[in-house]
Structures are given as C-alpha cells and as structure tokens.
Amino acid sequence: EVAFVTDCASLVYIGAYFVVFVCALVYLATRFRSSFLRVGVAAASTPHPTLPCDHCQFPMSRHHGGTVPRAAGDKPCPVPGSRSLTSAQRIEAATTHKKQVVLPDVHGWDVEALFRKYDTEQTLLLSRGSLMDMMREVGLEHKLGDAFAATVRLAFDAHSADSHFLAFPEFKQLYYYISHAHPDLLPRSTKLQITLLGARELPSTDPN
C-alpha cells in the first residue's frame, strides 16, 4: 500500500512538471510570435528609399503626382512611347531644343534637287559617302579646309537616326543648318534665268 501511494505521488509530480513544461513552451512561442509581428510591422511602415526616375531624373515620389515611391529594384517609370534612356540620350534630351521652321521655296527646290541627284539607287536615303560628295560639290570643302571631313562626319552622325543613312527629313534639317551657317553656299545659285521681254492682254495687277 505504501508503494502504491509512492508511485501515485511520483506520477503527480511528473504530470505537474509536464504541465509546467508545456506552459513554458506556449509562453515562449507567444513571445517569439509577438516579437516577429512587431519587426514585420516596423519593416512594412519604413518608407522605401526614393530613387530618381531613369527618364526624367525627378524623384519617383514627385513623379506624375507621385503617390508611389520607387524602391530599389523597381522598374523605371513608364513613359509612353519611350524606353529607359542611356546617359548620352539623357544629355542629348537636356541639351537639344526643338523648333519648327519653314524653308523658303528656293531652299525647298534646291534641297529636293540635291537629294534626288545623290540618291542614285532611288532608296530615299543618303549614305555617308554621298553626303561627303554633295558637300564637296557645293563648296564646303573649300570653305572649311582641313576640318571638312570631320565636320561632315559629325553632321551626318548628328542628324542620322541609325548612323548609317540620312532620310529626306533628316537631310532637310541638315540643309537648313548649313544654309544658315553658309548662306553663300546654299541655296545654290541657278544658271536658269527667265526674262520677260513683253506681254499682251495680261490682267491688271495691284501695285500694292
């Protein structure tokens, strides 16, 4: 009987220790879970570092009304019809000013005649060599001297979209700048002269 009582007491002690052990595990698990949640909330509430936009270089928090900052690893801001620009393209965009001009009729006739003459393959494109020959014909080589070749190459690269050919609109832009820098070369003087010696039954004109 005494041994039975001793065994029962041992079982009670063991059960008590087990309950205490389980309660300690539950307590520790609760504490770790609370600490983890606090760290997660703090990380979520920490603002992302605001990085400059790859296109316009303004902080993303201010871009397009800027409600969403750009975090590390995000894609550049979406700009319709454009891709991420390189450093050279950003410099060009910041230093290039666009303006629209209208060529006079004489300039328009001359630029079309020059383009047709050197577009020998009828591709509506001018090669680098064709532009060099054209500028040599109009007298730019005599005007610039040793700087002629380098100037023509630089002008070609500055106006060509693919650095291989000049389309007609691109050539018109180049013609415009050359005609303004060297008005004695472009437009070319024409050898055709029209002289009216007399006329009959012409309508009256307003001298004003």
PDB file of C-alpha atoms in Angstrom:
ATOM      1  CA  GLU A   1       0.000   0.000   0.000  1.00  0.00           C
ATOM      2  CA  VAL A   2       2.852   2.354   0.829  1.00  0.00           C
ATOM      3  CA  ALA A   3       4.496   1.570  -2.526  1.00  0.00           C
ATOM      4  CA  PHE A   4       1.268   2.322  -4.360  1.00  0.00           C
ATOM      5  CA  VAL A   5       0.987   5.716  -2.666  1.00  0.00           C
ATOM      6  CA  THR A   6       4.614   6.469  -3.584  1.00  0.00           C
ATOM      7  CA  ASP A   7       4.008   5.600  -7.231  1.00  0.00           C
ATOM      8  CA  CYS A   8       0.928   7.848  -7.325  1.00  0.00           C
ATOM      9  CA  ALA A   9       2.904  10.751  -5.852  1.00  0.00           C
ATOM     10  CA  SER A  10       5.626  10.276  -8.464  1.00  0.00           C
ATOM     11  CA  LEU A  11       3.065  10.321 -11.225  1.00  0.00           C
ATOM     12  CA  VAL A  12       1.566  13.528  -9.837  1.00  0.00           C
ATOM     13  CA  TYR A  13       4.987  15.188  -9.718  1.00  0.00           C
ATOM     14  CA  ILE A  14       5.788  14.066 -13.255  1.00  0.00           C
ATOM     15  CA  GLY A  15       2.427  15.345 -14.510  1.00  0.00           C
ATOM     16  CA  ALA A  16       2.987  18.669 -12.784  1.00  0.00           C
ATOM     17  CA  TYR A  17       6.436  19.054 -14.343  1.00  0.00           C
ATOM     18  CA  PHE A  18       4.986  18.194 -17.770  1.00  0.00           C
ATOM     19  CA  VAL A  19       2.233  20.804 -17.425  1.00  0.00           C
ATOM     20  CA  VAL A  20       4.803  23.423 -16.386  1.00  0.00           C
ATOM     21  CA  PHE A  21       7.000  22.473 -19.349  1.00  0.00           C
ATOM     22  CA  VAL A  22       4.110  22.779 -21.806  1.00  0.00           C
ATOM     23  CA  CYS A  23       3.077  26.154 -20.338  1.00  0.00           C
ATOM     24  CA  ALA A  24       6.662  27.406 -20.694  1.00  0.00           C
ATOM     25  CA  LEU A  25       6.747  26.329 -24.350  1.00  0.00           C
ATOM     26  CA  VAL A  26       3.438  28.095 -25.033  1.00  0.00           C
ATOM     27  CA  TYR A  27       4.687  31.246 -23.312  1.00  0.00           C
ATOM     28  CA  LEU A  28       7.940  31.310 -25.285  1.00  0.00           C
ATOM     29  CA  ALA A  29       6.125  30.674 -28.550  1.00  0.00           C
ATOM     30  CA  THR A  30       3.755  33.565 -27.826  1.00  0.00           C
ATOM     31  CA  ARG A  31       6.634  35.923 -27.043  1.00  0.00           C
ATOM     32  CA  PHE A  32       8.550  34.998 -30.222  1.00  0.00           C
ATOM     33  CA  ARG A  33       5.414  35.422 -32.318  1.00  0.00           C
ATOM     34  CA  SER A  34       4.765  38.899 -30.865  1.00  0.00           C
ATOM     35  CA  SER A  35       8.373  39.973 -31.497  1.00  0.00           C
ATOM     36  CA  PHE A  36       8.207  38.706 -35.100  1.00  0.00           C
ATOM     37  CA  LEU A  37       4.973  40.597 -35.760  1.00  0.00           C
ATOM     38  CA  ARG A  38       6.435  43.817 -34.335  1.00  0.00           C
ATOM     39  CA  VAL A  39       9.501  43.517 -36.592  1.00  0.00           C
ATOM     40  CA  GLY A  40       7.279  42.865 -39.621  1.00  0.00           C
ATOM     41  CA  VAL A  41       5.086  45.896 -38.894  1.00  0.00           C
ATOM     42  CA  ALA A  42       8.138  48.118 -38.420  1.00  0.00           C
ATOM     43  CA  ALA A  43       9.636  46.926 -41.716  1.00  0.00           C
ATOM     44  CA  ALA A  44       6.353  47.497 -43.545  1.00  0.00           C
ATOM     45  CA  SER A  45       5.975  51.011 -42.119  1.00  0.00           C
ATOM     46  CA  THR A  46       9.535  52.033 -43.041  1.00  0.00           C
ATOM     47  CA  PRO A  47       9.364  54.162 -46.265  1.00  0.00           C
ATOM     48  CA  HIS A  48      11.250  52.899 -49.298  1.00  0.00           C
ATOM     49  CA  PRO A  49      14.251  54.945 -50.393  1.00  0.00           C
ATOM     50  CA  THR A  50      13.168  57.376 -53.074  1.00  0.00           C
ATOM     51  CA  LEU A  51      15.291  56.934 -56.197  1.00  0.00           C
ATOM     52  CA  PRO A  52      15.439  59.183 -59.270  1.00  0.00           C
ATOM     53  CA  CYS A  53      13.448  58.267 -62.330  1.00  0.00           C
ATOM     54  CA  ASP A  54      15.567  56.869 -65.180  1.00  0.00           C
ATOM     55  CA  HIS A  55      13.729  59.046 -67.713  1.00  0.00           C
ATOM     56  CA  CYS A  56      13.222  62.449 -66.134  1.00  0.00           C
ATOM     57  CA  GLN A  57      15.624  62.194 -63.145  1.00  0.00           C
ATOM     58  CA  PHE A  58      12.985  63.519 -60.725  1.00  0.00           C
ATOM     59  CA  PRO A  59      12.353  61.536 -57.534  1.00  0.00           C
ATOM     60  CA  MET A  60       9.642  58.991 -58.078  1.00  0.00           C
ATOM     61  CA  SER A  61       7.714  60.291 -55.056  1.00  0.00           C
ATOM     62  CA  ARG A  62       7.164  63.520 -57.026  1.00  0.00           C
ATOM     63  CA  HIS A  63       6.799  61.953 -60.462  1.00  0.00           C
ATOM     64  CA  HIS A  64       3.364  62.192 -62.133  1.00  0.00           C
ATOM     65  CA  GLY A  65       1.791  63.452 -58.931  1.00  0.00           C
ATOM     66  CA  GLY A  66       3.897  60.873 -57.117  1.00  0.00           C
ATOM     67  CA  THR A  67       1.840  58.693 -54.833  1.00  0.00           C
ATOM     68  CA  VAL A  68       4.078  55.629 -55.225  1.00  0.00           C
ATOM     69  CA  PRO A  69       7.801  55.978 -54.417  1.00  0.00           C
ATOM     70  CA  ARG A  70      10.261  53.938 -56.360  1.00  0.00           C
ATOM     71  CA  ALA A  71      12.066  51.322 -54.287  1.00  0.00           C
ATOM     72  CA  ALA A  72      15.328  49.614 -55.088  1.00  0.00           C
ATOM     73  CA  GLY A  73      14.874  47.101 -57.859  1.00  0.00           C
ATOM     74  CA  ASP A  74      11.690  48.614 -59.268  1.00  0.00           C
ATOM     75  CA  LYS A  75      11.358  49.257 -62.975  1.00  0.00           C
ATOM     76  CA  PRO A  76      11.739  52.829 -64.323  1.00  0.00           C
ATOM     77  CA  CYS A  77       8.675  54.982 -64.559  1.00  0.00           C
ATOM     78  CA  PRO A  78       6.554  54.138 -67.604  1.00  0.00           C
ATOM     79  CA  VAL A  79       6.775  56.898 -70.169  1.00  0.00           C
ATOM     80  CA  PRO A  80       4.542  56.304 -73.209  1.00  0.00           C
ATOM     81  CA  GLY A  81       6.489  55.519 -76.357  1.00  0.00           C
ATOM     82  CA  SER A  82       9.899  55.514 -74.708  1.00  0.00           C
ATOM     83  CA  ARG A  83      12.396  53.110 -73.220  1.00  0.00           C
ATOM     84  CA  SER A  84      14.936  53.527 -70.474  1.00  0.00           C
ATOM     85  CA  LEU A  85      17.382  56.188 -71.677  1.00  0.00           C
ATOM     86  CA  THR A  86      21.141  55.943 -71.537  1.00  0.00           C
ATOM     87  CA  SER A  87      23.317  58.702 -70.100  1.00  0.00           C
ATOM     88  CA  ALA A  88      24.144  60.002 -73.581  1.00  0.00           C
ATOM     89  CA  GLN A  89      20.450  60.108 -74.501  1.00  0.00           C
ATOM     90  CA  ARG A  90      19.577  61.986 -71.292  1.00  0.00           C
ATOM     91  CA  ILE A  91      22.327  64.530 -72.023  1.00  0.00           C
ATOM     92  CA  GLU A  92      21.032  64.921 -75.576  1.00  0.00           C
ATOM     93  CA  ALA A  93      17.448  65.356 -74.344  1.00  0.00           C
ATOM     94  CA  ALA A  94      18.556  68.019 -71.854  1.00  0.00           C
ATOM     95  CA  THR A  95      20.684  69.979 -74.328  1.00  0.00           C
ATOM     96  CA  THR A  96      18.612  69.666 -77.517  1.00  0.00           C
ATOM     97  CA  HIS A  97      15.951  72.260 -78.265  1.00  0.00           C
ATOM     98  CA  LYS A  98      13.398  71.544 -80.966  1.00  0.00           C
ATOM     99  CA  LYS A  99      11.918  74.188 -83.201  1.00  0.00           C
ATOM    100  CA  GLN A 100       9.831  74.124 -86.342  1.00  0.00           C
ATOM    101  CA  VAL A 101      10.886  76.161 -89.369  1.00  0.00           C
ATOM    102  CA  VAL A 102       9.588  76.548 -92.902  1.00  0.00           C
ATOM    103  CA  LEU A 103      12.095  76.538 -95.747  1.00  0.00           C
ATOM    104  CA  PRO A 104      11.559  79.162 -98.440  1.00  0.00           C
ATOM    105  CA  ASP A 105      10.555  77.896-101.863  1.00  0.00           C
ATOM    106  CA  VAL A 106      14.030  78.372-103.306  1.00  0.00           C
ATOM    107  CA  HIS A 107      15.559  76.337-100.491  1.00  0.00           C
ATOM    108  CA  GLY A 108      12.908  73.655-100.902  1.00  0.00           C
ATOM    109  CA  TRP A 109      13.583  73.273-104.624  1.00  0.00           C
ATOM    110  CA  ASP A 110      17.339  73.132-104.061  1.00  0.00           C
ATOM    111  CA  VAL A 111      17.192  70.584-101.234  1.00  0.00           C
ATOM    112  CA  GLU A 112      14.968  68.287-103.308  1.00  0.00           C
ATOM    113  CA  ALA A 113      17.228  68.596-106.333  1.00  0.00           C
ATOM    114  CA  LEU A 114      20.340  67.788-104.297  1.00  0.00           C
ATOM    115  CA  PHE A 115      18.703  64.812-102.621  1.00  0.00           C
ATOM    116  CA  ARG A 116      17.459  63.357-105.922  1.00  0.00           C
ATOM    117  CA  LYS A 117      20.853  63.811-107.550  1.00  0.00           C
ATOM    118  CA  TYR A 118      22.773  61.860-104.898  1.00  0.00           C
ATOM    119  CA  ASP A 119      20.079  59.285-104.179  1.00  0.00           C
ATOM    120  CA  THR A 120      21.395  57.242-107.068  1.00  0.00           C
ATOM    121  CA  GLU A 121      19.688  53.996-106.043  1.00  0.00           C
ATOM    122  CA  GLN A 122      16.276  55.619-105.554  1.00  0.00           C
ATOM    123  CA  THR A 123      16.031  54.412-101.955  1.00  0.00           C
ATOM    124  CA  LEU A 124      15.119  57.819-100.493  1.00  0.00           C
ATOM    125  CA  LEU A 125      18.276  57.510 -98.372  1.00  0.00           C
ATOM    126  CA  LEU A 126      21.684  59.161 -98.498  1.00  0.00           C
ATOM    127  CA  SER A 127      24.836  57.343 -97.449  1.00  0.00           C
ATOM    128  CA  ARG A 128      27.779  58.924 -95.672  1.00  0.00           C
ATOM    129  CA  GLY A 129      29.849  58.935 -98.861  1.00  0.00           C
ATOM    130  CA  SER A 130      27.040  60.567-100.841  1.00  0.00           C
ATOM    131  CA  LEU A 131      26.787  63.359 -98.312  1.00  0.00           C
ATOM    132  CA  MET A 132      30.546  63.862 -98.459  1.00  0.00           C
ATOM    133  CA  ASP A 133      30.454  64.176-102.248  1.00  0.00           C
ATOM    134  CA  MET A 134      27.468  66.520-102.086  1.00  0.00           C
ATOM    135  CA  MET A 135      29.103  68.884 -99.595  1.00  0.00           C
ATOM    136  CA  ARG A 136      32.256  68.849-101.677  1.00  0.00           C
ATOM    137  CA  GLU A 137      30.227  69.865-104.747  1.00  0.00           C
ATOM    138  CA  VAL A 138      28.518  72.801-103.047  1.00  0.00           C
ATOM    139  CA  GLY A 139      31.922  74.170-101.963  1.00  0.00           C
ATOM    140  CA  LEU A 140      32.008  73.316 -98.261  1.00  0.00           C
ATOM    141  CA  GLU A 141      35.423  71.656 -98.558  1.00  0.00           C
ATOM    142  CA  HIS A 142      36.958  74.829 -99.948  1.00  0.00           C
ATOM    143  CA  LYS A 143      35.247  76.770 -97.151  1.00  0.00           C
ATOM    144  CA  LEU A 144      36.337  74.584 -94.222  1.00  0.00           C
ATOM    145  CA  GLY A 145      39.689  73.282 -95.433  1.00  0.00           C
ATOM    146  CA  ASP A 146      41.203  70.518 -93.287  1.00  0.00           C
ATOM    147  CA  ALA A 147      38.155  70.417 -90.997  1.00  0.00           C
ATOM    148  CA  PHE A 148      35.856  69.457 -93.874  1.00  0.00           C
ATOM    149  CA  ALA A 149      35.878  65.648 -93.463  1.00  0.00           C
ATOM    150  CA  ALA A 150      35.463  65.699 -89.688  1.00  0.00           C
ATOM    151  CA  THR A 151      32.683  68.306 -89.916  1.00  0.00           C
ATOM    152  CA  VAL A 152      30.699  66.302 -92.468  1.00  0.00           C
ATOM    153  CA  ARG A 153      31.056  63.106 -90.430  1.00  0.00           C
ATOM    154  CA  LEU A 154      29.901  64.879 -87.290  1.00  0.00           C
ATOM    155  CA  ALA A 155      26.958  66.476 -89.109  1.00  0.00           C
ATOM    156  CA  PHE A 156      25.942  63.097 -90.542  1.00  0.00           C
ATOM    157  CA  ASP A 157      26.038  61.394 -87.127  1.00  0.00           C
ATOM    158  CA  ALA A 158      24.136  64.245 -85.501  1.00  0.00           C
ATOM    159  CA  HIS A 159      21.215  64.032 -87.946  1.00  0.00           C
ATOM    160  CA  SER A 160      21.080  60.338 -88.862  1.00  0.00           C
ATOM    161  CA  ALA A 161      18.724  58.239 -86.751  1.00  0.00           C
ATOM    162  CA  ASP A 162      20.617  54.983 -87.395  1.00  0.00           C
ATOM    163  CA  SER A 163      24.144  56.370 -88.070  1.00  0.00           C
ATOM    164  CA  HIS A 164      24.112  54.669 -91.500  1.00  0.00           C
ATOM    165  CA  PHE A 165      21.790  56.683 -93.767  1.00  0.00           C
ATOM    166  CA  LEU A 166      20.085  60.049 -93.973  1.00  0.00           C
ATOM    167  CA  ALA A 167      16.387  60.122 -94.754  1.00  0.00           C
ATOM    168  CA  PHE A 168      14.962  63.101 -96.612  1.00  0.00           C
ATOM    169  CA  PRO A 169      13.518  64.859 -93.495  1.00  0.00           C
ATOM    170  CA  GLU A 170      16.866  64.448 -91.745  1.00  0.00           C
ATOM    171  CA  PHE A 171      18.697  65.834 -94.765  1.00  0.00           C
ATOM    172  CA  LYS A 172      16.338  68.830 -94.823  1.00  0.00           C
ATOM    173  CA  GLN A 173      17.324  69.630 -91.238  1.00  0.00           C
ATOM    174  CA  LEU A 174      20.997  69.401 -92.111  1.00  0.00           C
ATOM    175  CA  TYR A 175      20.456  71.548 -95.205  1.00  0.00           C
ATOM    176  CA  TYR A 176      18.713  74.177 -93.076  1.00  0.00           C
ATOM    177  CA  TYR A 177      21.638  74.492 -90.648  1.00  0.00           C
ATOM    178  CA  ILE A 178      24.247  74.589 -93.409  1.00  0.00           C
ATOM    179  CA  SER A 179      22.286  77.219 -95.331  1.00  0.00           C
ATOM    180  CA  HIS A 180      22.131  79.391 -92.213  1.00  0.00           C
ATOM    181  CA  ALA A 181      25.816  78.925 -91.397  1.00  0.00           C
ATOM    182  CA  HIS A 182      26.952  79.405 -95.024  1.00  0.00           C
ATOM    183  CA  PRO A 183      24.290  81.343 -96.951  1.00  0.00           C
ATOM    184  CA  ASP A 184      26.774  81.924 -99.763  1.00  0.00           C
ATOM    185  CA  LEU A 185      26.837  78.161-100.456  1.00  0.00           C
ATOM    186  CA  LEU A 186      23.208  77.138-100.033  1.00  0.00           C
ATOM    187  CA  PRO A 187      20.874  77.507-101.757  1.00  0.00           C
ATOM    188  CA  ARG A 188      22.950  77.127-104.893  1.00  0.00           C
ATOM    189  CA  SER A 189      22.701  79.824-107.498  1.00  0.00           C
ATOM    190  CA  THR A 190      20.828  78.674-110.564  1.00  0.00           C
ATOM    191  CA  LYS A 191      22.024  79.196-114.108  1.00  0.00           C
ATOM    192  CA  LEU A 192      18.479  79.410-115.404  1.00  0.00           C
ATOM    193  CA  GLN A 193      17.278  82.959-115.960  1.00  0.00           C
ATOM    194  CA  ILE A 194      13.850  83.911-117.210  1.00  0.00           C
ATOM    195  CA  THR A 195      13.396  87.347-118.733  1.00  0.00           C
ATOM    196  CA  LEU A 196      10.049  88.689-119.949  1.00  0.00           C
ATOM    197  CA  LEU A 197      10.518  90.880-122.964  1.00  0.00           C
ATOM    198  CA  GLY A 198       6.870  91.667-123.423  1.00  0.00           C
ATOM    199  CA  ALA A 199       3.335  90.531-122.787  1.00  0.00           C
ATOM    200  CA  ARG A 200      -0.180  91.183-124.061  1.00  0.00           C
ATOM    201  CA  GLU A 201      -3.616  91.093-122.527  1.00  0.00           C
ATOM    202  CA  LEU A 202      -2.381  90.482-119.009  1.00  0.00           C
ATOM    203  CA  PRO A 203      -4.852  91.210-116.186  1.00  0.00           C
ATOM    204  CA  SER A 204      -4.277  94.394-114.272  1.00  0.00           C
ATOM    205  CA  THR A 205      -2.213  93.987-111.112  1.00  0.00           C
ATOM    206  CA  ASP A 206      -2.374  95.791-107.831  1.00  0.00           C
ATOM    207  CA  PRO A 207       0.942  97.610-107.254  1.00  0.00           C
ATOM    208  CA  ASN A 208       0.369  97.403-103.504  1.00  0.00           C
TER     209      ASN A 208
END
